[in-house]
Amino acid sequence: MDQNKTFDAIVIGASAGGLYAMINIFKQLPANYPIPIIVVQHRSKDERSLLEEVLQQKCSVCIKQADEKEVIAGGCVYFAPPDYHLLVENDGTFSLSFDPPVNYSRPSIDVLFETAADVFKERLLAIILTGANADGARGMKKIRKLGGTTIAQQPDTADYPEMPKAAINTGAIQHILTPDAIGSFLRECMKNNTVW
Amino acid sequence: MIDNEEYRQFLESVRFVYGYDFTDYAEASVIRRIRAFMESKRVGSLKDLGRMVLKDEAAFEHFIQDITVNVTEMFRDPFFYKSLRKNVINRLATYPFIKVWIAGCSTGEEVYSMAILFREEGLLERTVIYATDINQDALQKAREGISSINNMKSYTENYLKAGGQHSFSDYYKAKYNSVLWDKSLRQNIVFSVHNLAMDKSFNEFQLILCRNVLIYFNQALQSKVIGLFYESLCSFGFLCLGNKESLLFADKRTCFEEIDKKEKIFMKTK
Ligand SMILES: C[S@@+](CC[C@H](N)C(=O)[O-])C[C@H]1O[C@@H](n2cnc3c(N)ncnc32)[C@H](O)[C@@H]1O
């Protein structure tokens, strides 16, 4: 399976119910997990950093909010800050933007997925989790088109199945997995990406 | 697909023909917006887009309006304004005459927010606010001082969180689906075109606001623009950036002191 591919980055999109699914996934990862993980979780603009704090308590991998122009590196899970889109630049850094909401969302999953696809192409792994809208579907299509690997959370394990379903309906999803299985998948991927 | 080489060439020719320099903008965002523009105009390739905008100035104006991001709000990040009241206003009050530059003012909501704050702090009468942007269309909207009535609920909330002392509705008149900002706020505001990537300093200021503009620039351009602000500030003048922006990439970073770390307020100390 695709666990044998090497990935330069993993992108994750999550909306309503995402916290619980992410805890299940990230708690399986060691502190030095080598592949950078970049997440858009839909969140209120008034919430400054609660999400990161809650997750950090449950996981050993480092959880942080992405900074403007920060260099993307392994050993970290980066979150899009509230009220900004998160984009990946060609030189492997982040940029933020205050463009209008996409799919009523800022940050938007599509914005992250589409820019990450441009940069990482077939060396990108994308995961779409629970949510009550269709953000991320368009991005998944593009990722698959550029040769990336795609996973959706199994809808009947999602608090809100619409978002994984919308992605699956595009025909771009290769693997449909439970959060636990996604966690194991990520651990398998690690074997090809060990940093010494 | 947008090929990197083609993209560079396109920006070079835009610079050559119109003198607008986007080469040092953060790429991912510009490319996204170029793609959206191409989709909406049904243009198939960057070459075709080049043909379209390089020959036709009206089409180019349209293009510029689309690729600059003009999203803004009244009292956006209310705690920033609160911090201004607390940490900056009393020091500004010691000047007989105050000059403020708001760079990248978009459609003006930030400018009217500042005018309201200065009025409430009793400083507006002796202040001139220079409000500039690269986007002519946005500036025109700013001059007209009109906003959609749908935003008033969230603007009122922001105003109160920002430490507003009156009733927010004192500052506008509703008309159909729009509101018009109180004309007296505008007396001391000068709106004009200024391109941060190319134009020079034009005055000396006690306070400069440039919020949510630098995120669109690469590190080199960020540093250059901070240099421009440095030149344009008096000693102990204040510089305010957007919530997610920093002086990290600026050569002049050591010449500033942090006044409020979270709200990104700095003072020129050297
Ligand atoms: C997201 S808006 C920020 C508006 C406002 N300052 C705020 O924080 O709400 C960014 C603004 O920067 C302007 N801008 C972009 N490039 C510029 C340049 N080179 N010189 C001046 N303004 C520029 C855009 O036209 C746009 O109005």
GROMACS .gro file of C-alpha atoms and ligand atoms in nm:
model
  493
    1MET     CA    1   0.000   0.000   0.000
    2ASP     CA    2   0.091   0.366  -0.005
    3GLN     CA    3   0.254   0.353   0.335
    4ASN     CA    4   0.564   0.263   0.140
    5LYS     CA    5   0.574   0.596  -0.035
    6THR     CA    6   0.778   0.872   0.116
    7PHE     CA    7   0.587   1.184   0.200
    8ASP     CA    8   0.723   1.536   0.241
    9ALA     CA    9   0.413   1.655   0.420
   10ILE     CA   10   0.074   1.551   0.550
   11VAL     CA   11  -0.224   1.783   0.533
   12ILE     CA   12  -0.540   1.734   0.736
   13GLY     CA   13  -0.878   1.906   0.711
   14ALA     CA   14  -1.126   1.889   0.997
   15SER     CA   15  -1.441   2.068   1.101
   16ALA     CA   16  -1.716   1.994   1.354
   17GLY     CA   17  -1.611   1.700   1.571
   18GLY     CA   18  -1.249   1.726   1.461
   19LEU     CA   19  -1.090   1.755   1.801
   20TYR     CA   20  -1.191   1.407   1.910
   21ALA     CA   21  -1.083   1.246   1.584
   22MET     CA   22  -0.749   1.424   1.593
   23ILE     CA   23  -0.678   1.318   1.951
   24ASN     CA   24  -0.725   0.958   1.839
   25ILE     CA   25  -0.483   1.004   1.553
   26PHE     CA   26  -0.212   1.222   1.707
   27LYS     CA   27  -0.184   1.034   2.035
   28GLN     CA   28  -0.040   0.745   1.832
   29LEU     CA   29   0.252   0.953   1.707
   30PRO     CA   30   0.593   0.979   1.876
   31ALA     CA   31   0.739   1.317   1.968
   32ASN     CA   32   0.992   1.298   1.685
   33TYR     CA   33   0.744   1.206   1.411
   34PRO     CA   34   0.948   1.301   1.104
   35ILE     CA   35   0.686   1.417   0.855
   36PRO     CA   36   0.543   1.768   0.904
   37ILE     CA   37   0.167   1.766   0.959
   38ILE     CA   38  -0.036   2.071   0.861
   39VAL     CA   39  -0.393   2.108   0.977
   40VAL     CA   40  -0.689   2.330   0.903
   41GLN     CA   41  -0.952   2.286   1.171
   42HIS     CA   42  -1.249   2.518   1.129
   43ARG     CA   43  -1.261   2.737   1.439
   44SER     CA   44  -1.413   3.054   1.576
   45LYS     CA   45  -1.218   3.372   1.519
   46ASP     CA   46  -1.245   3.462   1.886
   47GLU     CA   47  -1.063   3.151   1.998
   48ARG     CA   48  -0.693   3.232   2.010
   49SER     CA   49  -0.508   2.910   2.099
   50LEU     CA   50  -0.731   2.682   2.305
   51LEU     CA   51  -0.734   2.411   2.036
   52GLU     CA   52  -0.356   2.375   2.041
   53GLU     CA   53  -0.344   2.374   2.421
   54VAL     CA   54  -0.605   2.102   2.454
   55LEU     CA   55  -0.439   1.881   2.194
   56GLN     CA   56  -0.092   1.928   2.336
   57GLN     CA   57  -0.209   1.788   2.667
   58LYS     CA   58  -0.310   1.464   2.498
   59CYS     CA   59  -0.022   1.410   2.253
   60SER     CA   60   0.354   1.386   2.263
   61VAL     CA   61   0.416   1.527   1.915
   62CYS     CA   62   0.458   1.906   1.924
   63ILE     CA   63   0.139   2.099   1.847
   64LYS     CA   64   0.166   2.464   1.742
   65GLN     CA   65  -0.001   2.740   1.549
   66ALA     CA   66   0.172   2.813   1.218
   67ASP     CA   67   0.356   3.145   1.205
   68GLU     CA   68   0.382   3.373   0.907
   69LYS     CA   69   0.684   3.262   0.693
   70GLU     CA   70   0.772   2.980   0.933
   71VAL     CA   71   0.983   2.704   0.778
   72ILE     CA   72   0.787   2.378   0.763
   73ALA     CA   73   0.973   2.103   0.949
   74GLY     CA   74   0.918   1.753   1.084
   75GLY     CA   75   0.835   1.684   1.448
   76CYS     CA   76   0.549   1.932   1.444
   77VAL     CA   77   0.177   1.952   1.388
   78TYR     CA   78   0.097   2.301   1.260
   79PHE     CA   79  -0.249   2.454   1.286
   80ALA     CA   80  -0.393   2.738   1.080
   81PRO     CA   81  -0.458   3.036   1.309
   82PRO     CA   82  -0.816   3.150   1.362
   83ASP     CA   83  -0.946   3.392   1.096
   84TYR     CA   84  -0.656   3.349   0.849
   85HIS     CA   85  -0.607   3.117   0.556
   86LEU     CA   86  -0.291   2.906   0.572
   87LEU     CA   87  -0.094   2.859   0.249
   88VAL     CA   88   0.217   2.661   0.161
   89GLU     CA   89   0.484   2.842  -0.040
   90ASN     CA   90   0.721   2.691  -0.293
   91ASP     CA   91   1.022   2.749  -0.067
   92GLY     CA   92   0.872   2.529   0.205
   93THR     CA   93   0.744   2.809   0.427
   94PHE     CA   94   0.395   2.912   0.535
   95SER     CA   95   0.214   3.225   0.441
   96LEU     CA   96  -0.110   3.358   0.583
   97SER     CA   97  -0.379   3.549   0.403
   98PHE     CA   98  -0.689   3.744   0.485
   99ASP     CA   99  -0.865   3.664   0.159
  100PRO     CA  100  -1.242   3.632   0.184
  101PRO     CA  101  -1.376   3.310   0.339
  102VAL     CA  102  -1.383   3.009   0.105
  103ASN     CA  103  -1.677   2.771   0.157
  104TYR     CA  104  -1.784   3.017   0.431
  105SER     CA  105  -1.465   2.931   0.615
  106ARG     CA  106  -1.148   3.109   0.708
  107PRO     CA  107  -0.922   2.921   0.748
  108SER     CA  108  -1.041   2.706   0.460
  109ILE     CA  109  -0.930   2.348   0.398
  110ASP     CA  110  -0.937   2.393   0.019
  111VAL     CA  111  -0.691   2.684   0.037
  112LEU     CA  112  -0.439   2.475   0.234
  113PHE     CA  113  -0.493   2.160   0.025
  114GLU     CA  114  -0.461   2.335  -0.312
  115THR     CA  115  -0.145   2.525  -0.227
  116ALA     CA  116   0.011   2.218  -0.062
  117ALA     CA  117  -0.067   2.014  -0.374
  118ASP     CA  118   0.117   2.268  -0.590
  119VAL     CA  119   0.427   2.239  -0.375
  120PHE     CA  120   0.444   1.874  -0.263
  121LYS     CA  121   0.266   1.706  -0.557
  122GLU     CA  122   0.292   1.322  -0.536
  123ARG     CA  123   0.479   1.345  -0.206
  124LEU     CA  124   0.174   1.474  -0.023
  125LEU     CA  125  -0.062   1.274   0.195
  126ALA     CA  126  -0.404   1.433   0.255
  127ILE     CA  127  -0.664   1.336   0.512
  128ILE     CA  128  -1.018   1.466   0.545
  129LEU     CA  129  -1.196   1.418   0.876
  130THR     CA  130  -1.538   1.481   1.025
  131GLY     CA  131  -1.734   1.798   0.938
  132ALA     CA  132  -2.073   1.934   0.842
  133ASN     CA  133  -1.987   2.098   0.510
  134ALA     CA  134  -1.801   2.028   0.187
  135ASP     CA  135  -1.476   2.220   0.241
  136GLY     CA  136  -1.175   2.015   0.129
  137ALA     CA  137  -1.350   1.826  -0.152
  138ARG     CA  138  -1.215   2.050  -0.422
  139GLY     CA  139  -0.868   2.039  -0.270
  140MET     CA  140  -0.874   1.657  -0.255
  141LYS     CA  141  -0.951   1.643  -0.625
  142LYS     CA  142  -0.652   1.855  -0.704
  143ILE     CA  143  -0.421   1.660  -0.473
  144ARG     CA  144  -0.519   1.333  -0.638
  145LYS     CA  145  -0.477   1.484  -0.982
  146LEU     CA  146  -0.120   1.582  -0.897
  147GLY     CA  147  -0.044   1.231  -0.771
  148GLY     CA  148  -0.083   1.278  -0.395
  149THR     CA  149  -0.231   1.011  -0.166
  150THR     CA  150  -0.580   1.067  -0.023
  151ILE     CA  151  -0.762   0.937   0.284
  152ALA     CA  152  -1.108   1.009   0.421
  153GLN     CA  153  -1.236   0.926   0.765
  154GLN     CA  154  -1.491   0.644   0.741
  155PRO     CA  155  -1.817   0.845   0.750
  156ASP     CA  156  -1.995   0.623   1.003
  157THR     CA  157  -1.714   0.691   1.252
  158ALA     CA  158  -1.743   1.067   1.201
  159ASP     CA  159  -1.950   1.289   1.432
  160TYR     CA  160  -2.048   1.477   1.117
  161PRO     CA  161  -2.016   1.259   0.805
  162GLU     CA  162  -2.091   1.525   0.538
  163MET     CA  163  -1.736   1.642   0.488
  164PRO     CA  164  -1.570   1.303   0.434
  165LYS     CA  165  -1.870   1.202   0.221
  166ALA     CA  166  -1.836   1.508   0.000
  167ALA     CA  167  -1.469   1.424  -0.056
  168ILE     CA  168  -1.547   1.058  -0.126
  169ASN     CA  169  -1.815   1.162  -0.377
  170THR     CA  170  -1.555   1.341  -0.588
  171GLY     CA  171  -1.400   1.002  -0.661
  172ALA     CA  172  -1.062   1.129  -0.547
  173ILE     CA  173  -1.034   0.931  -0.222
  174GLN     CA  174  -0.813   0.620  -0.221
  175HIS     CA  175  -0.851   0.498   0.136
  176ILE     CA  176  -1.147   0.517   0.373
  177LEU     CA  177  -1.031   0.453   0.730
  178THR     CA  178  -1.128   0.490   1.095
  179PRO     CA  179  -0.930   0.743   1.305
  180ASP     CA  180  -0.742   0.457   1.470
  181ALA     CA  181  -0.646   0.311   1.133
  182ILE     CA  182  -0.537   0.655   1.013
  183GLY     CA  183  -0.308   0.673   1.315
  184SER     CA  184  -0.152   0.336   1.227
  185PHE     CA  185  -0.119   0.443   0.865
  186LEU     CA  186   0.077   0.748   0.974
  187ARG     CA  187   0.303   0.535   1.191
  188GLU     CA  188   0.372   0.305   0.897
  189CYS     CA  189   0.463   0.604   0.680
  190MET     CA  190   0.722   0.701   0.936
  191LYS     CA  191   0.937   0.398   0.849
  192ASN     CA  192   1.027   0.544   0.512
  193ASN     CA  193   1.089   0.889   0.645
  194THR     CA  194   1.315   0.827   0.938
  195VAL     CA  195   1.544   1.118   1.005
  196TRP     CA  196   1.870   1.016   1.163
  197MET     CA  197  -0.128   2.478  -1.430
  198ILE     CA  198   0.081   2.786  -1.373
  199ASP     CA  199   0.442   2.727  -1.453
  200ASN     CA  200   0.695   2.907  -1.238
  201GLU     CA  201   0.897   3.050  -1.522
  202GLU     CA  202   0.584   3.181  -1.695
  203TYR     CA  203   0.465   3.333  -1.371
  204ARG     CA  204   0.793   3.525  -1.326
  205GLN     CA  205   0.779   3.649  -1.683
  206PHE     CA  206   0.422   3.762  -1.646
  207LEU     CA  207   0.501   3.965  -1.332
  208GLU     CA  208   0.809   4.113  -1.498
  209SER     CA  209   0.606   4.234  -1.792
  210VAL     CA  210   0.338   4.379  -1.565
  211ARG     CA  211   0.613   4.569  -1.387
  212PHE     CA  212   0.764   4.683  -1.712
  213VAL     CA  213   0.441   4.803  -1.867
  214TYR     CA  214   0.255   4.945  -1.568
  215GLY     CA  215   0.519   4.996  -1.300
  216TYR     CA  216   0.335   4.772  -1.053
  217ASP     CA  217   0.575   4.536  -0.884
  218PHE     CA  218   0.427   4.210  -0.756
  219THR     CA  219   0.747   4.009  -0.791
  220ASP     CA  220   0.812   4.015  -0.416
  221TYR     CA  221   0.462   3.916  -0.311
  222ALA     CA  222   0.407   3.582  -0.136
  223GLU     CA  223   0.349   3.358  -0.435
  224ALA     CA  224   0.090   3.110  -0.318
  225SER     CA  225  -0.168   3.378  -0.255
  226VAL     CA  226  -0.104   3.570  -0.578
  227ILE     CA  227  -0.121   3.250  -0.782
  228ARG     CA  228  -0.449   3.154  -0.620
  229ARG     CA  229  -0.596   3.489  -0.707
  230ILE     CA  230  -0.459   3.489  -1.060
  231ARG     CA  231  -0.618   3.148  -1.111
  232ALA     CA  232  -0.952   3.269  -0.979
  233PHE     CA  233  -0.931   3.572  -1.208
  234MET     CA  234  -0.852   3.351  -1.506
  235GLU     CA  235  -1.143   3.123  -1.425
  236SER     CA  236  -1.386   3.411  -1.394
  237LYS     CA  237  -1.268   3.562  -1.723
  238ARG     CA  238  -1.239   3.225  -1.894
  239VAL     CA  239  -0.876   3.281  -1.978
  240GLY     CA  240  -0.694   2.953  -2.043
  241SER     CA  241  -0.328   3.036  -1.987
  242LEU     CA  242  -0.098   3.294  -1.835
  243LYS     CA  243   0.013   3.387  -2.185
  244ASP     CA  244  -0.344   3.474  -2.277
  245LEU     CA  245  -0.385   3.665  -1.954
  246GLY     CA  246  -0.071   3.860  -2.043
  247ARG     CA  247  -0.214   3.944  -2.383
  248MET     CA  248  -0.534   4.057  -2.220
  249VAL     CA  249  -0.403   4.285  -1.946
  250LEU     CA  250  -0.084   4.418  -2.102
  251LYS     CA  251  -0.264   4.583  -2.392
  252ASP     CA  252  -0.576   4.700  -2.221
  253GLU     CA  253  -0.536   4.935  -1.926
  254ALA     CA  254  -0.897   4.900  -1.816
  255ALA     CA  255  -0.860   4.523  -1.804
  256PHE     CA  256  -0.542   4.569  -1.602
  257GLU     CA  257  -0.717   4.794  -1.347
  258HIS     CA  258  -0.972   4.524  -1.309
  259PHE     CA  259  -0.701   4.266  -1.263
  260ILE     CA  260  -0.526   4.473  -0.992
  261GLN     CA  261  -0.851   4.510  -0.805
  262ASP     CA  262  -0.897   4.138  -0.810
  263ILE     CA  263  -0.553   4.034  -0.701
  264THR     CA  264  -0.513   4.276  -0.413
  265VAL     CA  265  -0.709   4.155  -0.114
  266ASN     CA  266  -0.930   4.428   0.026
  267VAL     CA  267  -1.104   4.249   0.307
  268THR     CA  268  -1.128   4.470   0.616
  269GLU     CA  269  -1.354   4.559   0.909
  270MET     CA  270  -1.434   4.836   1.156
  271PHE     CA  271  -1.233   4.785   1.476
  272ARG     CA  272  -1.094   4.456   1.351
  273ASP     CA  273  -0.899   4.294   1.637
  274PRO     CA  274  -1.071   4.513   1.899
  275PHE     CA  275  -0.804   4.446   2.161
  276PHE     CA  276  -0.552   4.616   1.941
  277TYR     CA  277  -0.755   4.938   1.961
  278LYS     CA  278  -0.793   4.893   2.332
  279SER     CA  279  -0.418   4.867   2.363
  280LEU     CA  280  -0.372   5.182   2.154
  281ARG     CA  281  -0.594   5.369   2.398
  282LYS     CA  282  -0.397   5.238   2.690
  283ASN     CA  283  -0.039   5.244   2.565
  284VAL     CA  284  -0.009   5.496   2.283
  285ILE     CA  285  -0.268   5.770   2.307
  286ASN     CA  286  -0.127   5.939   2.619
  287ARG     CA  287   0.213   5.968   2.454
  288LEU     CA  288   0.067   6.104   2.132
  289ALA     CA  289  -0.124   6.361   2.334
  290THR     CA  290   0.203   6.532   2.422
  291TYR     CA  291   0.247   6.648   2.060
  292PRO     CA  292   0.084   6.978   1.954
  293PHE     CA  293   0.017   6.835   1.610
  294ILE     CA  294  -0.012   6.467   1.525
  295LYS     CA  295   0.047   6.294   1.194
  296VAL     CA  296  -0.071   5.939   1.136
  297TRP     CA  297  -0.010   5.718   0.834
  298ILE     CA  298  -0.240   5.425   0.766
  299ALA     CA  299  -0.074   5.223   0.489
  300GLY     CA  300  -0.281   4.965   0.302
  301CYS     CA  301  -0.606   5.120   0.425
  302SER     CA  302  -0.824   4.934   0.176
  303THR     CA  303  -1.186   5.058   0.178
  304GLY     CA  304  -1.125   5.273   0.484
  305GLU     CA  305  -1.291   5.092   0.774
  306GLU     CA  306  -0.968   5.099   0.971
  307VAL     CA  307  -0.928   5.471   0.901
  308TYR     CA  308  -1.277   5.557   1.025
  309SER     CA  309  -1.217   5.338   1.330
  310MET     CA  310  -0.904   5.538   1.409
  311ALA     CA  311  -1.086   5.867   1.353
  312ILE     CA  312  -1.354   5.759   1.600
  313LEU     CA  313  -1.092   5.655   1.855
  314PHE     CA  314  -0.903   5.984   1.815
  315ARG     CA  315  -1.227   6.181   1.848
  316GLU     CA  316  -1.313   6.000   2.171
  317GLU     CA  317  -0.964   6.061   2.305
  318GLY     CA  318  -0.991   6.430   2.217
  319LEU     CA  319  -0.709   6.425   1.961
  320LEU     CA  320  -0.884   6.428   1.626
  321GLU     CA  321  -0.890   6.808   1.593
  322ARG     CA  322  -0.511   6.828   1.593
  323THR     CA  323  -0.445   6.516   1.391
  324VAL     CA  324  -0.405   6.455   1.020
  325ILE     CA  325  -0.447   6.098   0.901
  326TYR     CA  326  -0.282   6.005   0.573
  327ALA     CA  327  -0.454   5.693   0.442
  328THR     CA  328  -0.295   5.519   0.146
  329ASP     CA  329  -0.341   5.211  -0.066
  330ILE     CA  330  -0.231   5.075  -0.401
  331ASN     CA  331  -0.590   4.998  -0.506
  332GLN     CA  332  -0.766   5.306  -0.650
  333ASP     CA  333  -1.106   5.149  -0.640
  334ALA     CA  334  -1.078   5.066  -0.271
  335LEU     CA  335  -0.955   5.421  -0.200
  336GLN     CA  336  -1.254   5.566  -0.379
  337LYS     CA  337  -1.484   5.361  -0.158
  338ALA     CA  338  -1.288   5.480   0.144
  339ARG     CA  339  -1.340   5.844   0.042
  340GLU     CA  340  -1.711   5.790   0.004
  341GLY     CA  341  -1.725   5.647   0.354
  342ILE     CA  342  -2.001   5.398   0.290
  343SER     CA  343  -2.041   5.054   0.443
  344SER     CA  344  -2.303   4.782   0.423
  345ILE     CA  345  -2.568   4.789   0.693
  346ASN     CA  346  -2.539   4.412   0.735
  347ASN     CA  347  -2.206   4.454   0.910
  348MET     CA  348  -2.328   4.691   1.179
  349LYS     CA  349  -2.404   4.428   1.438
  350SER     CA  350  -2.054   4.283   1.437
  351TYR     CA  351  -1.897   4.630   1.404
  352THR     CA  352  -2.091   4.748   1.707
  353GLU     CA  353  -1.964   4.450   1.904
  354ASN     CA  354  -1.609   4.523   1.793
  355TYR     CA  355  -1.647   4.890   1.884
  356LEU     CA  356  -1.758   4.804   2.236
  357LYS     CA  357  -1.480   4.548   2.285
  358ALA     CA  358  -1.235   4.811   2.162
  359GLY     CA  359  -1.330   5.032   2.456
  360GLY     CA  360  -1.581   5.251   2.270
  361GLN     CA  361  -1.730   5.517   2.496
  362HIS     CA  362  -2.044   5.618   2.313
  363SER     CA  363  -2.317   5.463   2.111
  364PHE     CA  364  -2.171   5.332   1.787
  365SER     CA  365  -2.476   5.455   1.597
  366ASP     CA  366  -2.371   5.814   1.676
  367TYR     CA  367  -2.107   5.772   1.407
  368TYR     CA  368  -2.316   5.683   1.106
  369LYS     CA  369  -2.641   5.749   0.927
  370ALA     CA  370  -2.831   5.459   0.779
  371LYS     CA  371  -2.962   5.499   0.428
  372TYR     CA  372  -3.132   5.211   0.247
  373ASN     CA  373  -2.896   4.917   0.286
  374SER     CA  374  -2.590   5.123   0.355
  375VAL     CA  375  -2.450   5.344   0.624
  376LEU     CA  376  -2.260   5.664   0.574
  377TRP     CA  377  -1.988   5.746   0.826
  378ASP     CA  378  -2.029   6.082   0.998
  379LYS     CA  379  -1.877   6.344   0.766
  380SER     CA  380  -1.703   6.530   1.045
  381LEU     CA  381  -1.480   6.226   1.099
  382ARG     CA  382  -1.338   6.277   0.754
  383GLN     CA  383  -1.227   6.639   0.789
  384ASN     CA  384  -0.869   6.557   0.872
  385ILE     CA  385  -0.821   6.252   0.655
  386VAL     CA  386  -0.623   6.260   0.332
  387PHE     CA  387  -0.671   5.959   0.105
  388SER     CA  388  -0.413   5.896  -0.164
  389VAL     CA  389  -0.246   5.629  -0.375
  390HIS     CA  390   0.085   5.501  -0.246
  391ASN     CA  391   0.258   5.179  -0.345
  392LEU     CA  392   0.465   5.036  -0.058
  393ALA     CA  393   0.669   4.824  -0.296
  394MET     CA  394   0.788   5.118  -0.507
  395ASP     CA  395   0.712   5.460  -0.359
  396LYS     CA  396   0.918   5.665  -0.115
  397SER     CA  397   0.856   5.814   0.224
  398PHE     CA  398   0.648   6.134   0.200
  399ASN     CA  399   0.634   6.280   0.550
  400GLU     CA  400   0.726   6.221   0.913
  401PHE     CA  401   0.475   6.058   1.143
  402GLN     CA  402   0.420   5.991   1.513
  403LEU     CA  403   0.214   5.681   1.437
  404ILE     CA  404   0.209   5.437   1.145
  405LEU     CA  405  -0.043   5.156   1.104
  406CYS     CA  406   0.017   4.888   0.844
  407ARG     CA  407  -0.195   4.591   0.931
  408ASN     CA  408  -0.246   4.273   0.735
  409VAL     CA  409  -0.052   4.398   0.437
  410LEU     CA  410   0.294   4.253   0.509
  411ILE     CA  411   0.155   3.898   0.514
  412TYR     CA  412   0.119   3.933   0.137
  413PHE     CA  413   0.488   4.018   0.091
  414ASN     CA  414   0.796   3.796   0.095
  415GLN     CA  415   1.067   3.846   0.355
  416ALA     CA  416   1.279   4.078   0.140
  417LEU     CA  417   0.990   4.311   0.066
  418GLN     CA  418   0.876   4.302   0.428
  419SER     CA  419   1.220   4.418   0.533
  420LYS     CA  420   1.225   4.694   0.273
  421VAL     CA  421   0.883   4.824   0.376
  422ILE     CA  422   0.975   4.822   0.746
  423GLY     CA  423   1.280   5.027   0.642
  424LEU     CA  424   1.046   5.275   0.476
  425PHE     CA  425   0.838   5.300   0.793
  426TYR     CA  426   1.153   5.346   0.998
  427GLU     CA  427   1.251   5.643   0.783
  428SER     CA  428   0.901   5.785   0.807
  429LEU     CA  429   0.873   5.775   1.187
  430CYS     CA  430   0.993   6.044   1.427
  431SER     CA  431   1.204   5.918   1.718
  432PHE     CA  432   0.983   5.739   1.967
  433GLY     CA  433   0.716   5.711   1.699
  434PHE     CA  434   0.488   5.405   1.697
  435LEU     CA  435   0.450   5.130   1.440
  436CYS     CA  436   0.153   4.893   1.448
  437LEU     CA  437   0.134   4.570   1.248
  438GLY     CA  438  -0.135   4.305   1.202
  439ASN     CA  439  -0.193   4.034   1.458
  440LYS     CA  440   0.010   3.772   1.272
  441GLU     CA  441   0.286   4.000   1.148
  442SER     CA  442   0.627   4.065   1.299
  443LEU     CA  443   0.957   4.249   1.262
  444LEU     CA  444   1.140   3.917   1.246
  445PHE     CA  445   1.257   3.957   0.887
  446ALA     CA  446   1.336   4.328   0.899
  447ASP     CA  447   1.694   4.456   0.902
  448LYS     CA  448   1.572   4.734   1.129
  449ARG     CA  449   1.418   4.505   1.389
  450THR     CA  450   1.670   4.603   1.655
  451CYS     CA  451   1.571   4.970   1.621
  452PHE     CA  452   1.228   4.905   1.766
  453GLU     CA  453   1.107   4.817   2.112
  454GLU     CA  454   0.796   4.610   2.181
  455ILE     CA  455   0.518   4.807   2.346
  456ASP     CA  456   0.254   4.537   2.321
  457LYS     CA  457   0.379   4.201   2.203
  458LYS     CA  458   0.042   4.042   2.138
  459GLU     CA  459  -0.114   4.339   1.963
  460LYS     CA  460   0.204   4.409   1.764
  461ILE     CA  461   0.271   4.766   1.871
  462PHE     CA  462   0.633   4.884   1.845
  463MET     CA  463   0.822   5.203   1.923
  464LYS     CA  464   1.116   5.337   1.727
  465THR     CA  465   1.391   5.373   1.985
  466LYS     CA  466   1.710   5.403   1.779
  467LIG     C1  467  -0.621   4.269   0.373
  467LIG     S1  468  -0.615   4.440   0.333
  467LIG     C2  469  -0.585   4.511   0.493
  467LIG     C3  470  -0.677   4.626   0.523
  467LIG     C4  471  -0.663   4.688   0.661
  467LIG     N1  472  -0.530   4.742   0.683
  467LIG     C5  473  -0.700   4.590   0.768
  467LIG     O1  474  -0.611   4.538   0.839
  467LIG     O2  475  -0.818   4.559   0.785
  467LIG     C6  476  -0.462   4.461   0.244
  467LIG     C7  477  -0.452   4.592   0.168
  467LIG     O3  478  -0.317   4.612   0.126
  467LIG     C8  479  -0.318   4.676  -0.001
  467LIG     N2  480  -0.188   4.659  -0.067
  467LIG     C9  481  -0.139   4.548  -0.126
  467LIG     N3  482  -0.019   4.573  -0.181
  467LIG    C10  483   0.010   4.702  -0.154
  467LIG    C11  484   0.121   4.789  -0.184
  467LIG     N4  485   0.226   4.743  -0.254
  467LIG     N5  486   0.116   4.916  -0.143
  467LIG    C12  487   0.009   4.962  -0.071
  467LIG     N6  488  -0.097   4.886  -0.039
  467LIG    C13  489  -0.098   4.758  -0.081
  467LIG    C14  490  -0.433   4.609  -0.071
  467LIG     O4  491  -0.480   4.684  -0.180
  467LIG    C15  492  -0.537   4.595   0.043
  467LIG     O5  493  -0.624   4.706   0.046
   0.00000   0.00000   0.00000
